[in-house]
Short mmCIF file of C-alpha atoms in Angstrom, two decimals:
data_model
loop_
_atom_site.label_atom_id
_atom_site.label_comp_id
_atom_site.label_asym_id
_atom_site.label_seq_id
_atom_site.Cartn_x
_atom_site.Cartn_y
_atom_site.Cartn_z
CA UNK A 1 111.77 80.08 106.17
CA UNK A 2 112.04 82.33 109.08
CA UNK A 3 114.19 81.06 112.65
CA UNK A 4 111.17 80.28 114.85
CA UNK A 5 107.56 79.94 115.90
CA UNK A 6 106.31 83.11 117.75
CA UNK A 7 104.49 81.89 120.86
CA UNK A 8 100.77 81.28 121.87
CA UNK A 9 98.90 84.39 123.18
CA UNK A 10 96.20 84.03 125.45
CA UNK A 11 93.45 85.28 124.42
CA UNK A 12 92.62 88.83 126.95
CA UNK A 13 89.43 89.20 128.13
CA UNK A 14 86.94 91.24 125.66
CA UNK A 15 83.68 92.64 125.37
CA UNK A 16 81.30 90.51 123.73
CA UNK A 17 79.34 92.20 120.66
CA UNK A 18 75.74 92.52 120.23
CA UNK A 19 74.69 88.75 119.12
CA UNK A 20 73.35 88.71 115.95
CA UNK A 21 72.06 85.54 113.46
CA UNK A 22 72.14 85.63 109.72
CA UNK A 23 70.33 84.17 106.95
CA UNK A 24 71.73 85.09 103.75
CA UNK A 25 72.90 84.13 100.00
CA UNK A 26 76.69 86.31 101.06
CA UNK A 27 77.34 87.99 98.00
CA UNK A 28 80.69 89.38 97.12
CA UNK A 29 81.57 92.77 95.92
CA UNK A 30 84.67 93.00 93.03
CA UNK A 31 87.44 95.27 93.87
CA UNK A 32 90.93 95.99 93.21
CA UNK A 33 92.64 93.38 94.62
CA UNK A 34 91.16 90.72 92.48
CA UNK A 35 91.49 87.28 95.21
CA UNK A 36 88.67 83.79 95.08
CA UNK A 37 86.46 80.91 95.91
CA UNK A 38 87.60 77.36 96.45
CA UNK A 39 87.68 74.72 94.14
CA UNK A 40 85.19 71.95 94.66
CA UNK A 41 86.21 68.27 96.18
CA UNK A 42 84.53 65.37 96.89
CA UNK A 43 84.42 64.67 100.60
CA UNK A 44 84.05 61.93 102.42
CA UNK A 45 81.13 62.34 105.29
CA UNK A 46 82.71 64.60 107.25
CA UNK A 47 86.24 66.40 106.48
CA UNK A 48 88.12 69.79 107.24
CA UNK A 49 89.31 72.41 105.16
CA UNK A 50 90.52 76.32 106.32
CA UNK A 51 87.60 78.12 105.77
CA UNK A 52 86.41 81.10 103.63
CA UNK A 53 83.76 83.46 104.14
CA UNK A 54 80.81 82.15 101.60
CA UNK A 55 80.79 84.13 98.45
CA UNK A 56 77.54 84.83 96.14
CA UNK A 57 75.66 82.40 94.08
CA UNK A 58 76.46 82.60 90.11
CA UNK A 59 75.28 80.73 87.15
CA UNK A 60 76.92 78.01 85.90
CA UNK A 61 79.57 78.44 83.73
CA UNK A 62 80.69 75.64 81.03
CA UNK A 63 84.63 75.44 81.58
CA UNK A 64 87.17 75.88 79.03
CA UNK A 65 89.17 72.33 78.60
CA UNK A 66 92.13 72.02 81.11
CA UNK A 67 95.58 72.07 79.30
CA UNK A 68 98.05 69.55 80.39
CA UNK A 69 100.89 71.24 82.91
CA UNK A 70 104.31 72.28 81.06
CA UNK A 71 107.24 70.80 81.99
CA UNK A 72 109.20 73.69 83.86
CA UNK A 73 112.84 73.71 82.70
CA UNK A 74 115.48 73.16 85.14
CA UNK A 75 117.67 75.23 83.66
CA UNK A 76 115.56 78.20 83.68
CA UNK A 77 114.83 77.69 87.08
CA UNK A 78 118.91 77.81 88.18
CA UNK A 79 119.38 80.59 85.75
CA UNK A 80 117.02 82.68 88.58
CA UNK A 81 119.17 81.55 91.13
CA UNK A 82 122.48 82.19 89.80
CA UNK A 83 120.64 85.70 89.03
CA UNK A 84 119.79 85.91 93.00
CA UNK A 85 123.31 84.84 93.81
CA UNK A 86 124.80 87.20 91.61
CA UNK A 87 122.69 90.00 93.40
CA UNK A 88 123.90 89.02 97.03
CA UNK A 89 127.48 88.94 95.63
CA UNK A 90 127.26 92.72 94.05
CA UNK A 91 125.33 94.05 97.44
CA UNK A 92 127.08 92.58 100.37
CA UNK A 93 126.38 88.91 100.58
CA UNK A 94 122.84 88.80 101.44
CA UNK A 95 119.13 89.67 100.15
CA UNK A 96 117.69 90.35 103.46
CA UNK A 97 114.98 92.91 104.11
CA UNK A 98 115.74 96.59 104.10
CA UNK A 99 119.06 95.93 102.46
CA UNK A 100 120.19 96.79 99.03
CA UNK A 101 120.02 92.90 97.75
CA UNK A 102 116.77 92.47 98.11
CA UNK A 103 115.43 95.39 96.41
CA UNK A 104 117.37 94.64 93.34
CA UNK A 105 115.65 91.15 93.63
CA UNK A 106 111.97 92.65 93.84
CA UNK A 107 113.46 94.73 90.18
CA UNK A 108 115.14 91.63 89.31
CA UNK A 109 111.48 89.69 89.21
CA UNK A 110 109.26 92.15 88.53
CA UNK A 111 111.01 93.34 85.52
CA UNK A 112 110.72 89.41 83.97
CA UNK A 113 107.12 89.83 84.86
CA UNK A 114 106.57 93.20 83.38
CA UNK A 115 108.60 91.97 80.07
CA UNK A 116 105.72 88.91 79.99
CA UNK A 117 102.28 90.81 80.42
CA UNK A 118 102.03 90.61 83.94
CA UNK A 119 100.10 93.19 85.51
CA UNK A 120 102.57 93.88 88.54
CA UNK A 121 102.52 96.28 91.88
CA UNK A 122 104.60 96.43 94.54
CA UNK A 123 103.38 97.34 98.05
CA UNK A 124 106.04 99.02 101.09
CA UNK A 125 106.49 98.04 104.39
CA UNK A 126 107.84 99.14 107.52
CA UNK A 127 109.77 96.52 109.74
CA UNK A 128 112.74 97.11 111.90
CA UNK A 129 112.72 100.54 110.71
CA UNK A 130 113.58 100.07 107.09
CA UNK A 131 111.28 100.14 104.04
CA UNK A 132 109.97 96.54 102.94
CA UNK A 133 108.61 95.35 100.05
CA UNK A 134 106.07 92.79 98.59
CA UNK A 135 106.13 92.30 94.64
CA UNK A 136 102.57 91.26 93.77
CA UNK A 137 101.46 90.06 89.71
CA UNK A 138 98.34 89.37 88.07
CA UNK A 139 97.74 87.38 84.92
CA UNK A 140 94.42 88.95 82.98
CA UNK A 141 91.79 87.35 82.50
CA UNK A 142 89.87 84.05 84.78
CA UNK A 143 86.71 85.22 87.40
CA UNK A 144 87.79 88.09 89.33
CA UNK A 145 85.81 86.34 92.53
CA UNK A 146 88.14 83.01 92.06
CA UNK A 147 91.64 83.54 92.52
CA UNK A 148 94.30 80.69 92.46
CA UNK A 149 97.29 82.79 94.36
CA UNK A 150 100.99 81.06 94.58
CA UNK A 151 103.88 82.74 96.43
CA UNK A 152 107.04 82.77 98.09
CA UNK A 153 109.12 84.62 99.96
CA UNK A 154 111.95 86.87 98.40
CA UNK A 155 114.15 87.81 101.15
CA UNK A 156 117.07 85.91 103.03
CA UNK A 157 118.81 86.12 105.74
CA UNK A 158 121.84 88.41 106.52
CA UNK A 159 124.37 85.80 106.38
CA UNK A 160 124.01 84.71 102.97
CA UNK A 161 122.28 84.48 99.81
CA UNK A 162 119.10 82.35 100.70
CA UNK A 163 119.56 80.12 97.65
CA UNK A 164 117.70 77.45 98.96
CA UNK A 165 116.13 79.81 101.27
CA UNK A 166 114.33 81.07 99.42
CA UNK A 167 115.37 81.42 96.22
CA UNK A 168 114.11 77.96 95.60
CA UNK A 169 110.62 78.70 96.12
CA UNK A 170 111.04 82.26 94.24
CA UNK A 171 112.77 81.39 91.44
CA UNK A 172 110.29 78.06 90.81
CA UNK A 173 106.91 80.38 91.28
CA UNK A 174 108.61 83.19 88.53
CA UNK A 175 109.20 80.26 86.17
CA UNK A 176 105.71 79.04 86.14
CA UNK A 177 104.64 82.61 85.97
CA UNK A 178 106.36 83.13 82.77
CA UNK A 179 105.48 79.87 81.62
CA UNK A 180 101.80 80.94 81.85
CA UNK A 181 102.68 83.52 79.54
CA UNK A 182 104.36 81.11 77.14
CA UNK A 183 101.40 79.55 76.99
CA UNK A 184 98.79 82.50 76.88
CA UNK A 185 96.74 80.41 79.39
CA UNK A 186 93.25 81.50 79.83
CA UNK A 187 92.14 79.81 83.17
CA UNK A 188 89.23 79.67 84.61
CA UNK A 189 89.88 81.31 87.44
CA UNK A 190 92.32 83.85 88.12
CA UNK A 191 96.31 83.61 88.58
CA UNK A 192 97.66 85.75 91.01
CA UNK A 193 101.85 85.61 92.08
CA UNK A 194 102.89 87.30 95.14
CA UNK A 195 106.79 87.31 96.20
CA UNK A 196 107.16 88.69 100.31
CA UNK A 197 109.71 90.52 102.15
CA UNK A 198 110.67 90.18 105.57
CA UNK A 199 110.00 86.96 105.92
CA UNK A 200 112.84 86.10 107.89
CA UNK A 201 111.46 88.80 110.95
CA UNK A 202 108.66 86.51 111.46
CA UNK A 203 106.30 86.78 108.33
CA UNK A 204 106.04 90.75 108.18
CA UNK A 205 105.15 91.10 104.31
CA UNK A 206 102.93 88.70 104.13
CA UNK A 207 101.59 89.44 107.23
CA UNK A 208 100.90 92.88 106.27
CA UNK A 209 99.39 91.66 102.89
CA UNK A 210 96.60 89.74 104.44
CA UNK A 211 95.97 92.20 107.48
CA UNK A 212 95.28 95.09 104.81
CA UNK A 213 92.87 92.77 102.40
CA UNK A 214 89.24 93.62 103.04
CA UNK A 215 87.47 90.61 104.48
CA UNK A 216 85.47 90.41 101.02
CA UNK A 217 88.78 90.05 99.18
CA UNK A 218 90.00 87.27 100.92
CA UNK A 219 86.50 85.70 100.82
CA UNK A 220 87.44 85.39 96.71
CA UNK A 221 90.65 83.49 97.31
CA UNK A 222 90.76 79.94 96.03
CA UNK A 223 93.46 78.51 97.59
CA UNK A 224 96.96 80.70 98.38
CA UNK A 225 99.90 77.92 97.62
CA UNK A 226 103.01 78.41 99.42
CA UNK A 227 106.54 77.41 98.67
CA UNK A 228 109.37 77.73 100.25
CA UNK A 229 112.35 75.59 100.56
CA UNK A 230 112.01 73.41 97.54
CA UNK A 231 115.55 72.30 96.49
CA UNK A 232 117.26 71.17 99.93
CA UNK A 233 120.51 69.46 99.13
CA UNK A 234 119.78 66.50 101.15
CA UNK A 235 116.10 66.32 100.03
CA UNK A 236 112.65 64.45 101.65
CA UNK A 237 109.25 65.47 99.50
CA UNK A 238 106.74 67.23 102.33
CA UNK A 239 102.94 68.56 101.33
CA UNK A 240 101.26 70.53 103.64
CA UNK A 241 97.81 69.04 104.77
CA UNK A 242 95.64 72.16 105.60
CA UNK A 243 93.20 72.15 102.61
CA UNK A 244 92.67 68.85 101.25
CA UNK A 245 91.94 69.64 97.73
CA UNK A 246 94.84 71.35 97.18
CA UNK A 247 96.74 68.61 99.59
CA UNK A 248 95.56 66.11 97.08
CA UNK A 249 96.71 67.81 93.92
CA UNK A 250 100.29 67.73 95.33
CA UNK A 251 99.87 63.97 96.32
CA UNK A 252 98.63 63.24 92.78
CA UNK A 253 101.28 64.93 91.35
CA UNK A 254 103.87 62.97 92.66
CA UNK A 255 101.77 59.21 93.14
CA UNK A 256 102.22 60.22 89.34
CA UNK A 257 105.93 60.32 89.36
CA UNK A 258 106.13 57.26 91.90
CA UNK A 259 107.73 59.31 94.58
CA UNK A 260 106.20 58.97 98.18
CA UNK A 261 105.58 62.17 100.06
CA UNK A 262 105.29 62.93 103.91
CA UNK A 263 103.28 65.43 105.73
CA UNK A 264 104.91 68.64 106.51
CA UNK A 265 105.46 69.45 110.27
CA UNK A 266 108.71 70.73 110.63
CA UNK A 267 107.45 74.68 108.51
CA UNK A 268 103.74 74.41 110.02
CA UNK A 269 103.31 78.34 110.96
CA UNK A 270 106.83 78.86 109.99
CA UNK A 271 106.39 80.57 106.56
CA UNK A 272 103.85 82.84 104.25
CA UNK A 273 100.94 80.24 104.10
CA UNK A 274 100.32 80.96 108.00
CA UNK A 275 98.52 84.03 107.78
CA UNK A 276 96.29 83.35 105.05
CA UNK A 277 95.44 80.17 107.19
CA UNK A 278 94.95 82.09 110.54
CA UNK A 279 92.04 84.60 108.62
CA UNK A 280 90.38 81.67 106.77
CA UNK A 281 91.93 81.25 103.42
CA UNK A 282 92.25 77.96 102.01
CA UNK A 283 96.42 77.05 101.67
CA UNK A 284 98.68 74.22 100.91
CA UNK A 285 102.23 74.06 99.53
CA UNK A 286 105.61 72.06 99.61
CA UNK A 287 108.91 72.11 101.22
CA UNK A 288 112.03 69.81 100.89
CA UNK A 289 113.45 70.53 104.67
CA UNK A 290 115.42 72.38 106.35
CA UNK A 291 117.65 71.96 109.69
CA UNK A 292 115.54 68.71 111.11
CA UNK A 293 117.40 65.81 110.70
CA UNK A 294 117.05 63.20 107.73
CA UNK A 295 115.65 58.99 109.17
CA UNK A 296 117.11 56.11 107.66
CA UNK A 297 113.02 55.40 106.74
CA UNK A 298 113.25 58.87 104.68
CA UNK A 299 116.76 58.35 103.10
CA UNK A 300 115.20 54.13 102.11
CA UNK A 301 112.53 56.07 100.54
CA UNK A 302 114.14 59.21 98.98
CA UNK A 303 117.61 58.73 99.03
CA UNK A 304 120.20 61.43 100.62
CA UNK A 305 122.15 61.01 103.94
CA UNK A 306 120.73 59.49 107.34
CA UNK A 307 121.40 61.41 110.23
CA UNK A 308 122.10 64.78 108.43
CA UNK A 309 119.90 67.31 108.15
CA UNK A 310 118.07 68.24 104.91
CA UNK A 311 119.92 71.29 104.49
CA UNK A 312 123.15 71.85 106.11
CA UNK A 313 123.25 75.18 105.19
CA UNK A 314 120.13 76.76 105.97
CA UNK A 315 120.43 80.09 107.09
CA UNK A 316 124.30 79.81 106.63
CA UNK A 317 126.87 81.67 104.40
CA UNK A 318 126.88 78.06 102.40
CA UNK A 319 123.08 78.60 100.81
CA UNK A 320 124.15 79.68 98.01
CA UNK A 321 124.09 77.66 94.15
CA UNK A 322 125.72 74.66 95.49
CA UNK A 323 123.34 73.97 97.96
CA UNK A 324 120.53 72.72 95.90
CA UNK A 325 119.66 69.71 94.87
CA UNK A 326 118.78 69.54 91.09
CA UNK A 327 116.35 66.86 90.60
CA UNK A 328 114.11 68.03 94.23
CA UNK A 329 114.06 71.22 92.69
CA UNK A 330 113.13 70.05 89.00
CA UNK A 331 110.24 67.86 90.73
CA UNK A 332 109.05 70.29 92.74
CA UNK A 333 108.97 73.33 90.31
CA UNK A 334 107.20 71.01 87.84
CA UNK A 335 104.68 70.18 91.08
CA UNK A 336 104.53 74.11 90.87
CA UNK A 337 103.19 74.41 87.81
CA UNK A 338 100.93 71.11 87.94
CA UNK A 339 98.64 72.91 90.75
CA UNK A 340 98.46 76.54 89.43
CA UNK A 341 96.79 74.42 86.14
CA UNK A 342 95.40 72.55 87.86
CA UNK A 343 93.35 74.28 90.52
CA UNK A 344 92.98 77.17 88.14
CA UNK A 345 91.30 75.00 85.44
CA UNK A 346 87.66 74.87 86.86
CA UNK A 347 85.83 77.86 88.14
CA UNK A 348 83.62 76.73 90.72
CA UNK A 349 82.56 78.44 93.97
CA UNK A 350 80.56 77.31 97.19
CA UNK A 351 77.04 78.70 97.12
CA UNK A 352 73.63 77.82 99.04
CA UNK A 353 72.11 79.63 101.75
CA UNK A 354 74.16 80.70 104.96
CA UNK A 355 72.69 80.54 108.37
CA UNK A 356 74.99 81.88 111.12
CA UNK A 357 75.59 83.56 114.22
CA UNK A 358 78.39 86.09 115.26
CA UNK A 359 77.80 85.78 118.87
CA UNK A 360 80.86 85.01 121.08
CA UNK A 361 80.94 82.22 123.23
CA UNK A 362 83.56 81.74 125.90
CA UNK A 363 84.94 78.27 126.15
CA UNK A 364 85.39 77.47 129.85
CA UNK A 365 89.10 76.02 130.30
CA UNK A 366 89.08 71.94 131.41
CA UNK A 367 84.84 72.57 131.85
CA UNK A 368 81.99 71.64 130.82
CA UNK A 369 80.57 71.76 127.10
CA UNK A 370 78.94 74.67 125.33
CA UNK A 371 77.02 75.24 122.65
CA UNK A 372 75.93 77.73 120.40
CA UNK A 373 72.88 77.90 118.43
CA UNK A 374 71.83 78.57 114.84
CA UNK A 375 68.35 78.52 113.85
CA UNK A 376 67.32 77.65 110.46
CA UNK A 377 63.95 77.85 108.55
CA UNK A 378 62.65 78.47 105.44
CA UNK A 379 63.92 75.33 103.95
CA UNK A 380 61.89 72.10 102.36
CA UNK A 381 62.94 68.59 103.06
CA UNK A 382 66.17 67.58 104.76
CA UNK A 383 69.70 68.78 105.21
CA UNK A 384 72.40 68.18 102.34
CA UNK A 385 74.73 65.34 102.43
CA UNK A 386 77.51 67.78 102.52
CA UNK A 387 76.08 70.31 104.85
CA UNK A 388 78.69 72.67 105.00
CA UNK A 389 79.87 73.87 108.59
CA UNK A 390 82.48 76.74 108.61
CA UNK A 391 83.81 77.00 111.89
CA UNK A 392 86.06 80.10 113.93
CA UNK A 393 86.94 79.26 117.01
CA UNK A 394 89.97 81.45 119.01
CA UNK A 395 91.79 79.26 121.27
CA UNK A 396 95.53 79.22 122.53
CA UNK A 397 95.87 75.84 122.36
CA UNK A 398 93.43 73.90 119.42
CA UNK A 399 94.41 70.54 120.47
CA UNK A 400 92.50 70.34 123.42
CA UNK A 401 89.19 71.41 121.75
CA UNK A 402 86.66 69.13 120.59
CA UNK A 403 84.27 70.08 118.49
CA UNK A 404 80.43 68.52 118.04
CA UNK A 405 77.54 69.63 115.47
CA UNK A 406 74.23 68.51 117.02
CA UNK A 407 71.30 68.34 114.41
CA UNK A 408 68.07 69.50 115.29
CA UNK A 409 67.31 65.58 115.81
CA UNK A 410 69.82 65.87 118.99
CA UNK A 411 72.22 63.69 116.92
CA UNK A 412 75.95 64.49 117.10
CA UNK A 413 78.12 64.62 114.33
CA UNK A 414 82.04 64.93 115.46
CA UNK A 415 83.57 67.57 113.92
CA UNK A 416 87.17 67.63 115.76
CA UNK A 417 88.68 65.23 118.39
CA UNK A 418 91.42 66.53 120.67
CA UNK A 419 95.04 65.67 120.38
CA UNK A 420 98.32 66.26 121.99
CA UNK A 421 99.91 66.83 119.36
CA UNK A 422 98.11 69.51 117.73
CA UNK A 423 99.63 72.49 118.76
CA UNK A 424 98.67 75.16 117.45
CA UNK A 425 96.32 77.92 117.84
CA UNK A 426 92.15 78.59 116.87
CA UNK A 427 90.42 76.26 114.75
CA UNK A 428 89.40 77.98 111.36
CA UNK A 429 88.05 75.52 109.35
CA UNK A 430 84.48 74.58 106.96
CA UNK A 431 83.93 70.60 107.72
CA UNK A 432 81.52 68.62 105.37
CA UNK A 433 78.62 66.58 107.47
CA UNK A 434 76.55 63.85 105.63
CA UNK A 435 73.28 65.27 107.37
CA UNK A 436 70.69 63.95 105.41
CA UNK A 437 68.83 62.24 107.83
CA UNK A 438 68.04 65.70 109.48
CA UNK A 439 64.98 67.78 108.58
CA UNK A 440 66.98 70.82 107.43
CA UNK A 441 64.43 73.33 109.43
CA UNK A 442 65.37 73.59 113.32
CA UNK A 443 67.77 74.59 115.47
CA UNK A 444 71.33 73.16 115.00
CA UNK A 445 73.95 73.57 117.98
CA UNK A 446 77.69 73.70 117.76
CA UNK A 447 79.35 72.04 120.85
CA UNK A 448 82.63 72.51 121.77
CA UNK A 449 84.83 71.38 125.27
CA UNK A 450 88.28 72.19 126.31
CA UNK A 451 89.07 68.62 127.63
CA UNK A 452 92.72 70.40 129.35
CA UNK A 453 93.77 73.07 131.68
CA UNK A 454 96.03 76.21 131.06
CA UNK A 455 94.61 77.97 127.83
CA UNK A 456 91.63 79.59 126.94
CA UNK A 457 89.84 80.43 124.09
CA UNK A 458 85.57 81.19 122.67
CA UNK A 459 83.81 80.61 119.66
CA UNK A 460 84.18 83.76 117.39
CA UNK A 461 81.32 82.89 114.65
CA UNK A 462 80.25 79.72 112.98
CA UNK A 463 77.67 79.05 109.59
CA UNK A 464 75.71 76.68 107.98
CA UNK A 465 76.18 76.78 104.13
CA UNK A 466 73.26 74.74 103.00
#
């Protein structure tokens, strides 16, 4: 996990493009970079998940029958890290980016993914003026338009070996990626592994990943798990809550093994999942903690040390194979594996008919509310119970937007309340609105307020997906 959280940038002034409103089925084209739609949930009446451009309409398909999860061996698991720590030791004590370590990791991996019929690639970099690397590996077979995508990041830092950081989270995806091909598993949708470089200089590989997708790739990705920091020594058991399907398949996971689990705060923005989340992309992922400091309410619940942080060692010399805790990381690699099957096991896309508009909207700062309208026709009878409202709103500061769809009855349906402590930037997310009540023909507003002073932000785009 890389030091810190680059700062909010306000949002410069920019010209405002030629309004335009949509009514289409989106279709989505297949290319190279094979990435998916998002598995379906049930929702209660209204709920948030990142969104994803709308992808085309396809016939049903019947699904093949979901295999149970494999247990992931432990061992295996460690025998990757004692492989990474071996590598630090023979180049210099570290697998940071642009140094000698971290290449041999990227051969290290790719050659066990090679050896198992993965299809793999690896794309370059440029960061700090040395040559990066992201390792990238596709399973064949499952839709091409739904991709299930899992990944961590490869490098550490220069004072040590990352084996916590992030070995953990490496060596645990690579596991379950070779475990698929024990298993020959023919998923419904598509398995895609992705191991980034410079994460450590503020998310470069990843960053660069996502920035050179075409926006009808990452309208194809399913979900993009993250993991990173899985086997702190001094353990707590943290999901991320950005999409709640895949927030729910973690929870399951471990309600199944009895072991309570906490939201993840301390990583939010901090690692790969971020910008897959800032463009969109449905994520969600774990983490076992890293220099916060462990309650006496978390060590009651999980065990471990009060008053010590979860890892002692993170970014030190002292990550290294001794500085993992064997049954966080055996739960959590098995939690690894449990999701790819899972949320691979069911191909099953959004589709209905989009209405939207691309026109910008400037949010006045501490002012009044706007709104922006979409006009829909063409449609019998009323609205869907889960109307589906993807929302992209550019702000510095989220928390102090609220957010309001008004049917074309004039009834408002809250979306998004404000909150101090929600502190990060733009609101990119598809809610679900019981709007059956509403004649679905007629014009529906989105209203937003900044209800605070100091930041600024506008409303990019937002859709209807009937």
């Amino acid at each position: 996990m890389k030091l810190s959280v680059p700062g909010a940038h306000r949002i410069p002034g920019r010209p405002v493009r030629t309004g335009r409103i949509s009514t289409r089925g989106a279709t989505a084209a297949v290319a190279g970079l094979a990435v998916a739609g998002l598995l379906a949930a049930a929702a209660p009446a209204v709920s948030a998940a990142p969104a994803a451009p709308p992808v085309a309409k396809r016939p049903a398909q019947s699904a093949p029958a979901a295999l149970a999860a494999p247990d992931i061996p432990l061992a295996n698991v460690k025998a990757h890290l004692t492989q990474f720590s071996s590598i630090a030791a023979a180049n210099g004590g570290n697998r940071a980016h642009g140094r000698a370590g971290y290449l041999a990791s990227v051969n290290y991996v790719k050659g066990k993914l090679d050896a198992a019929g993965f299809t793999t690639s690896v794309q370059q970099f440029t960061s700090s003026g040395a040559t990066g690397y992201n390792l990238i590996a596709d399973w064949p077979g499952g839709d091409p338009n739904q991709v299930v995508m899992s990944g961590s990041h490869l490098d550490s830092v220069t004072s040590g070996a990352g084996i916590n950081d992030n070995g953990s989270g490496s060596a645990a995806i690579l596991e379950t990626a070779l475990a698929v091909s024990r298993a020959q598993l023919q998923p419904a949708k598509h398995l895609r592994f992705a191991w980034w470089g410079a994460e450590e200089l503020g998310l470069v590989g990843s960053r660069y990943y996502v920035n050179n997708l075409p926006t009808a790739e990452r309208a194809k990705i399913s979900g993009y798990l993250n993991f990173d920091m899985i086997g702190s020594p001094n353990p707590g058991y943290f999901v991320y809550d950005d999409d709640p399907t895949i927030e729910q398949t973690f929870k399951d996971y471990y309600a199944g093994l009895g072991v309570a689990t906490e939201i993840e705060t301390e990583g939010d923005g901090r690692s790969d999942h971020a910008p897959f989340k800032n463009v969109g992309v449905p994520v969600g992922g774990l983490f076992s903690g890293a220099d916060y400091i462990k309650t006496a309410a978390q060590a009651q619940k999980w065990g471990g040390t009060s008053g010590q942080s979860f890892d002692r060692c993170y970014h030190s010399s002292c990550d290294t194979t001794a500085n993992i805790n064997d049954t966080a990381l055996d739960r959590n690699s098995d939690a690894v594996a449990y999701a790819v099957w899972t949320l691979s096991a069911n191909s099953s896309g959004p589709s209905g008919e989009v209405f939207e508009t691309l026109d910008d909207v400037t949010i006045p700062d501490n002012g009044p509310t706007i709104t922006s309208a979409v006009t829909v026709s063409g449609r019998t009878g009323n609205a869907p119970a889960a109307l589906k409202v993807g929302v992209d709103i550019k702000h510095t500061w989220r928390g102090d937007v609220v957010i309001d769809l008004i049917g074309p009855s004039g009834t408002a349906y809250r979306l998004k309340n404000s909150s101090a402590n929600d502190s990060a930037d733009n609101v990119i997310a598809t809610y679900t609105v019981n709007a059956s009540s509403e004649t679905a023909n007629g014009v529906w507003r989105l209203r937003v307020q900044d209800v605070a002073a100091q930041d600024t932000g506008y409303i990019d785009s937002w859709r209807l997906t009937f």
